[in-house]
mmCIF file of C-alpha atoms in Angstrom:
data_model
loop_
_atom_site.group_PDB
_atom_site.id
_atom_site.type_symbol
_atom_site.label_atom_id
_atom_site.label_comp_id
_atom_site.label_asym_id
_atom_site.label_seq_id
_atom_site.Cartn_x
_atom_site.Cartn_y
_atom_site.Cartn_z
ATOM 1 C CA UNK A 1 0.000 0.000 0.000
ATOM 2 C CA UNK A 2 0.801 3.736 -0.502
ATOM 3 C CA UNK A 3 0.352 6.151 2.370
ATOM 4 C CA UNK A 4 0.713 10.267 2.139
ATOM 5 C CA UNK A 5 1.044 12.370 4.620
ATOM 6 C CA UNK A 6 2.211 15.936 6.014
ATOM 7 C CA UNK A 7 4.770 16.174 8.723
ATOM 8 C CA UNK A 8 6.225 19.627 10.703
ATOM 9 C CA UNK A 9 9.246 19.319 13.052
ATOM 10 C CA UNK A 10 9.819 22.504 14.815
ATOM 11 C CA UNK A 11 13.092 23.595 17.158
ATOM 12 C CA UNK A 12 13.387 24.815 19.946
ATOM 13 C CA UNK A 13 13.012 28.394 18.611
ATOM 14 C CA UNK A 14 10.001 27.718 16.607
ATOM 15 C CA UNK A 15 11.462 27.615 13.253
ATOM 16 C CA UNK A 16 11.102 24.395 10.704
ATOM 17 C CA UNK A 17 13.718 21.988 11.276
ATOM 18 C CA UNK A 18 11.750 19.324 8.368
ATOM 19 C CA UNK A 19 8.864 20.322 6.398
ATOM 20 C CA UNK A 20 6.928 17.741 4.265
ATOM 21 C CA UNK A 21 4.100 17.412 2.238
ATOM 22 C CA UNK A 22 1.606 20.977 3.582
ATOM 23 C CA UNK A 23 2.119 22.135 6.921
ATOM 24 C CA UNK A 24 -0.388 24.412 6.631
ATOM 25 C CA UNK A 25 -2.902 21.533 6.027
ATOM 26 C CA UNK A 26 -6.046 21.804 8.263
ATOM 27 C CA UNK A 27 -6.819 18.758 10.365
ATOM 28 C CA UNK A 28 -8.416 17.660 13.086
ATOM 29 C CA UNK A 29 -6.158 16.500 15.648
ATOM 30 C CA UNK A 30 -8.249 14.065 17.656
ATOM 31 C CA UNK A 31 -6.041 12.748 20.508
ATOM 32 C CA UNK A 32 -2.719 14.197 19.643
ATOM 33 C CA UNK A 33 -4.345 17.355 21.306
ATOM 34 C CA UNK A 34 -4.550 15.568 24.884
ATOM 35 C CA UNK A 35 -1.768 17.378 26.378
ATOM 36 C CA UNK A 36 -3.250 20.805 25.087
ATOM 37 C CA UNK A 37 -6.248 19.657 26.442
ATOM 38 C CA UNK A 38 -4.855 19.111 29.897
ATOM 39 C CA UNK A 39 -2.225 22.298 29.777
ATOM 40 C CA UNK A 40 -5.681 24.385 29.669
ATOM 41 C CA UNK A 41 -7.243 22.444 32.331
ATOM 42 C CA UNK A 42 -4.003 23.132 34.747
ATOM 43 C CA UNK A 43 -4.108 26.498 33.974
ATOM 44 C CA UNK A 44 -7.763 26.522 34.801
ATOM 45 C CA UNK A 45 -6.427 25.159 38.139
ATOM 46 C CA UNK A 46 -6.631 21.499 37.523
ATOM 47 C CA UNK A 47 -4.135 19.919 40.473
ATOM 48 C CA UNK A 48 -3.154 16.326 40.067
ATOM 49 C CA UNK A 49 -0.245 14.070 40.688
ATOM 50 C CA UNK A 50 2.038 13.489 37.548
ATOM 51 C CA UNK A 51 0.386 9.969 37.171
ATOM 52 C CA UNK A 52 -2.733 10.937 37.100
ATOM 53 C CA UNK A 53 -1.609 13.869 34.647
ATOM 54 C CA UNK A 54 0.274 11.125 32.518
ATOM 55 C CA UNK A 55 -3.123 9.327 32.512
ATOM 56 C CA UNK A 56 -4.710 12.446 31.581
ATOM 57 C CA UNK A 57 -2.896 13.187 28.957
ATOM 58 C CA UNK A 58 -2.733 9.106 27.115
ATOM 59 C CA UNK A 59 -4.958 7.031 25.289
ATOM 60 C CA UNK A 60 -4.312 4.622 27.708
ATOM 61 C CA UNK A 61 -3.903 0.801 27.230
ATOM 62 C CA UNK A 62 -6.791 0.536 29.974
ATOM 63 C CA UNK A 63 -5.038 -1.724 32.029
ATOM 64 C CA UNK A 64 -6.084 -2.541 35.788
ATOM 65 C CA UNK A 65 -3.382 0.212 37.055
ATOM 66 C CA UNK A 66 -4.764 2.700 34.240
ATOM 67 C CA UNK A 67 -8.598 2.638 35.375
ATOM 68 C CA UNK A 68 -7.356 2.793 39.096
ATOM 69 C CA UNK A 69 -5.712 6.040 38.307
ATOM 70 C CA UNK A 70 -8.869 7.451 36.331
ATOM 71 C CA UNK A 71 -10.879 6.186 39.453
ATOM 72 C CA UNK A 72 -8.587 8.342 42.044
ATOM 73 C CA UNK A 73 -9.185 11.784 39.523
ATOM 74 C CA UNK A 74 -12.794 11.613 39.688
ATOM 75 C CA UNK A 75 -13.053 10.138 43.755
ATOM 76 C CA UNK A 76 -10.944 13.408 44.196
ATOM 77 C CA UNK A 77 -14.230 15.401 43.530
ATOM 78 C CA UNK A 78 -16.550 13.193 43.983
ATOM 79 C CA UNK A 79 -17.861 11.552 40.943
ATOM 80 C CA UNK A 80 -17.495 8.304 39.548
ATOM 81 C CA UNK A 81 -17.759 6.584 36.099
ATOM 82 C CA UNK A 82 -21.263 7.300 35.934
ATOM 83 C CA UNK A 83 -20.623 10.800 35.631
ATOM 84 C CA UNK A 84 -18.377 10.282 32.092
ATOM 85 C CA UNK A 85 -20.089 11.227 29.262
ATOM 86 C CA UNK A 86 -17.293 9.662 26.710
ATOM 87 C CA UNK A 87 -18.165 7.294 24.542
ATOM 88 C CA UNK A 88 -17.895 3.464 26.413
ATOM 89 C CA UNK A 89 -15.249 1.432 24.955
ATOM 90 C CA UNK A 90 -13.679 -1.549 25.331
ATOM 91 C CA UNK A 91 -9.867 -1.455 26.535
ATOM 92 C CA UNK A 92 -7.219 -0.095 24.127
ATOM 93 C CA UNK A 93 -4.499 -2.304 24.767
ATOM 94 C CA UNK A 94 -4.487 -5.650 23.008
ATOM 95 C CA UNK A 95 -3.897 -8.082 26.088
ATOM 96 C CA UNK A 96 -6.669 -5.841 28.536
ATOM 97 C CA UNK A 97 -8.964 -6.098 25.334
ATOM 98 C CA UNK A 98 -8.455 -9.474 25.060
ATOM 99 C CA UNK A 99 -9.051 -9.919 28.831
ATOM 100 C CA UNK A 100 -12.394 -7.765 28.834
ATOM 101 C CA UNK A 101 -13.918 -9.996 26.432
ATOM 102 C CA UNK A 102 -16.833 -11.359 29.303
ATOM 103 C CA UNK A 103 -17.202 -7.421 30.186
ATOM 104 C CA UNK A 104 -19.789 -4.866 28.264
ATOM 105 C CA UNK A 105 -17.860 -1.948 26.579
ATOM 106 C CA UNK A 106 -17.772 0.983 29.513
ATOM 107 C CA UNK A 107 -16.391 4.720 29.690
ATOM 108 C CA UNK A 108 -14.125 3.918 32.454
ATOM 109 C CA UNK A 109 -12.412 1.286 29.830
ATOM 110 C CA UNK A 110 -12.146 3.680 27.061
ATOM 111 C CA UNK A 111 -9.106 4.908 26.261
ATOM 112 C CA UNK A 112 -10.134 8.853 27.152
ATOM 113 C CA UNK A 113 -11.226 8.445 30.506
ATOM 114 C CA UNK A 114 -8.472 9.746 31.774
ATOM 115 C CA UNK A 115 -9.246 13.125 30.015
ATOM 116 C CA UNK A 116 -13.273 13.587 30.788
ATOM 117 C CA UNK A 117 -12.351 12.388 34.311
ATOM 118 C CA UNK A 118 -9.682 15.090 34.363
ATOM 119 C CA UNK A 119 -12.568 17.516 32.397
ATOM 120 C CA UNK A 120 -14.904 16.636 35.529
ATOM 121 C CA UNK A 121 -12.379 17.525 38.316
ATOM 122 C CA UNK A 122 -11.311 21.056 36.705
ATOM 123 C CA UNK A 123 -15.413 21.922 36.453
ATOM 124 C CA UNK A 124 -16.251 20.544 40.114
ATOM 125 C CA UNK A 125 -13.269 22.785 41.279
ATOM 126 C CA UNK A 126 -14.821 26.046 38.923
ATOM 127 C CA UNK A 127 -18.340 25.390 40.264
ATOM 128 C CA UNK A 128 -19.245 24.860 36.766
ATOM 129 C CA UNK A 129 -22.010 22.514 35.428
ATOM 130 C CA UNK A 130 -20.932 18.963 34.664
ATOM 131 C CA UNK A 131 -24.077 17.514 32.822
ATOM 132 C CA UNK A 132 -22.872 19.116 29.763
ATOM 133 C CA UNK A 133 -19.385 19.589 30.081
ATOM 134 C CA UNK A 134 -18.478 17.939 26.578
ATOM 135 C CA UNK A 135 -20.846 20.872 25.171
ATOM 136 C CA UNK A 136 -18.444 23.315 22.750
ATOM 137 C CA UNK A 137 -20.195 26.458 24.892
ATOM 138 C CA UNK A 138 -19.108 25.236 28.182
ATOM 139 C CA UNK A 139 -16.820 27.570 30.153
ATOM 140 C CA UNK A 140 -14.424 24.412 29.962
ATOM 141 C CA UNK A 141 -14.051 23.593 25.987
ATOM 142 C CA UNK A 142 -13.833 27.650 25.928
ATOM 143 C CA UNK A 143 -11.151 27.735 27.864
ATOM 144 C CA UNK A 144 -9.753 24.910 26.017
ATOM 145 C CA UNK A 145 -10.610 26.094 22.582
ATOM 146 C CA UNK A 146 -8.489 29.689 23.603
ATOM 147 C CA UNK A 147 -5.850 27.842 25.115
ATOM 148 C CA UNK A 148 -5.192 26.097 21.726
ATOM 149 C CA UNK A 149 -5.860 29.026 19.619
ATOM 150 C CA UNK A 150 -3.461 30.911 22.229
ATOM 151 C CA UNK A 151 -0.509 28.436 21.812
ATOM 152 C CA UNK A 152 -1.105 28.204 18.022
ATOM 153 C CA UNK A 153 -1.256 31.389 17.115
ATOM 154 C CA UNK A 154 -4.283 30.783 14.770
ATOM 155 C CA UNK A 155 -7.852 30.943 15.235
ATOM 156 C CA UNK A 156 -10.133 27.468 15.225
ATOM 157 C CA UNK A 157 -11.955 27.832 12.675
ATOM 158 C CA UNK A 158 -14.656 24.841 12.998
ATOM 159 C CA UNK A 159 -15.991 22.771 15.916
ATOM 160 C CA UNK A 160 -16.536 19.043 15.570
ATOM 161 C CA UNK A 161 -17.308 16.266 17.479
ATOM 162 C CA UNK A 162 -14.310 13.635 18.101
ATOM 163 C CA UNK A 163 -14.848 9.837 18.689
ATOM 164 C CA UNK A 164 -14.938 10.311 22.467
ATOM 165 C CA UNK A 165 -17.894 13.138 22.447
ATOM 166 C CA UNK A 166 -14.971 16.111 23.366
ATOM 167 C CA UNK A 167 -15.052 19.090 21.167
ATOM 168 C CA UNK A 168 -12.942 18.322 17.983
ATOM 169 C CA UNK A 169 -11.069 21.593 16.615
ATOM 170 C CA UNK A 170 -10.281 21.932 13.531
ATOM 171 C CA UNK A 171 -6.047 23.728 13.131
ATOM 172 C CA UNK A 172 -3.560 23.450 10.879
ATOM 173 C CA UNK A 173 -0.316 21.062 11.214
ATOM 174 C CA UNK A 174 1.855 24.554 11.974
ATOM 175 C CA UNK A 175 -0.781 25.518 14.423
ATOM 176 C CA UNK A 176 -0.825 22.037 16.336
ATOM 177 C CA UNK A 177 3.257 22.048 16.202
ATOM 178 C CA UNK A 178 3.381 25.211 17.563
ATOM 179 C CA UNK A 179 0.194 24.906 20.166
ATOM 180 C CA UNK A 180 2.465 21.530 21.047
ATOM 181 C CA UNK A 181 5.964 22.801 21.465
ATOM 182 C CA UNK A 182 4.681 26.017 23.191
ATOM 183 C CA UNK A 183 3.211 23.944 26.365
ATOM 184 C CA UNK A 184 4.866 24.847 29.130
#
């Protein structure tokens, strides 16, 4: 088979170190925006060990160890898998798939539960809503959605939804390189 593709390396500086294919290609990132994700939520206030950051930021294998750390994010304020509003799954990771077989598919197991747990935590703290905190015009995707547009430099231009139910925003491959290497 024959695969295509557009790829951006940036340096330290912020200047192109390889350039192929269009870097000013619009995509939309899905999970490689995680950690952009999770940079807006700490500087929303979000406090967490680095593990369960790591956890936050992954699409996570969904191992025993990985759906004990989601569990600890959301007993910190008080919820519990009930309250995720991702989309249920079954485990990532091919040996915790394989081992989940006799188990219905379950938004703790999905590989993003690190993130809407982490997405619950940073609204209980605010105050704000958590029914609808996957909804683009919650004060939490806002703050997201700036926090991207801040560290790309570039304005989203169109709202999606992504596998998981999370706002999905469209950028360009310079943007997302930028928004990435920016995080700090």
């Amino acid at each position: 088979s024959v695969h295509s593709g557009h790829l951006l390396i940036l340096d330290g500086s912020g200047r192109d170190v390889l350039s192929l294919g269009d870097p000013d290609e619009i995509i939309y990132p899905r999970s490689a925006i995680k950690s952009l994700q999770a940079s807006a939520m700490v500087r929303s206030g979000l406090k967490l060990s680095a593990e369960q950051l790591a956890i936050v930021c992954a699409s996570h294998a969904g191992s025993e160890a990985h759906l004990k750390k989601v569990l600890s994010i959301l007993a910190t304020c008080g919820r519990s898998e009930s309250d995720l509003k991702n989309t249920p799954d079954r485990p990532l990771g091919s040996a915790e798939r394989s081992a989940w077989v006799e188990h219905p598919a379950s938004s703790l197991a999905a590989n993003c539960s690190g993130k809407h747990a982490a997405m619950l935590l940073t609204c209980v703290t605010h105050g704000w809503p958590v029914a609808n905190y996957l909804d683009p015009a919650h004060p939490l995707q806002v703050a997201i959605k700036k926090e991207l547009e801040d560290l790309a430099g570039e304005k989203i231009t169109l709202t999606s939804t992504d596998g998981c139910g999370a706002p999905l925003f469209l950028i360009s491959l310079a943007g997302l390189a930028r928004a990435i290497r920016a995080i700090t």
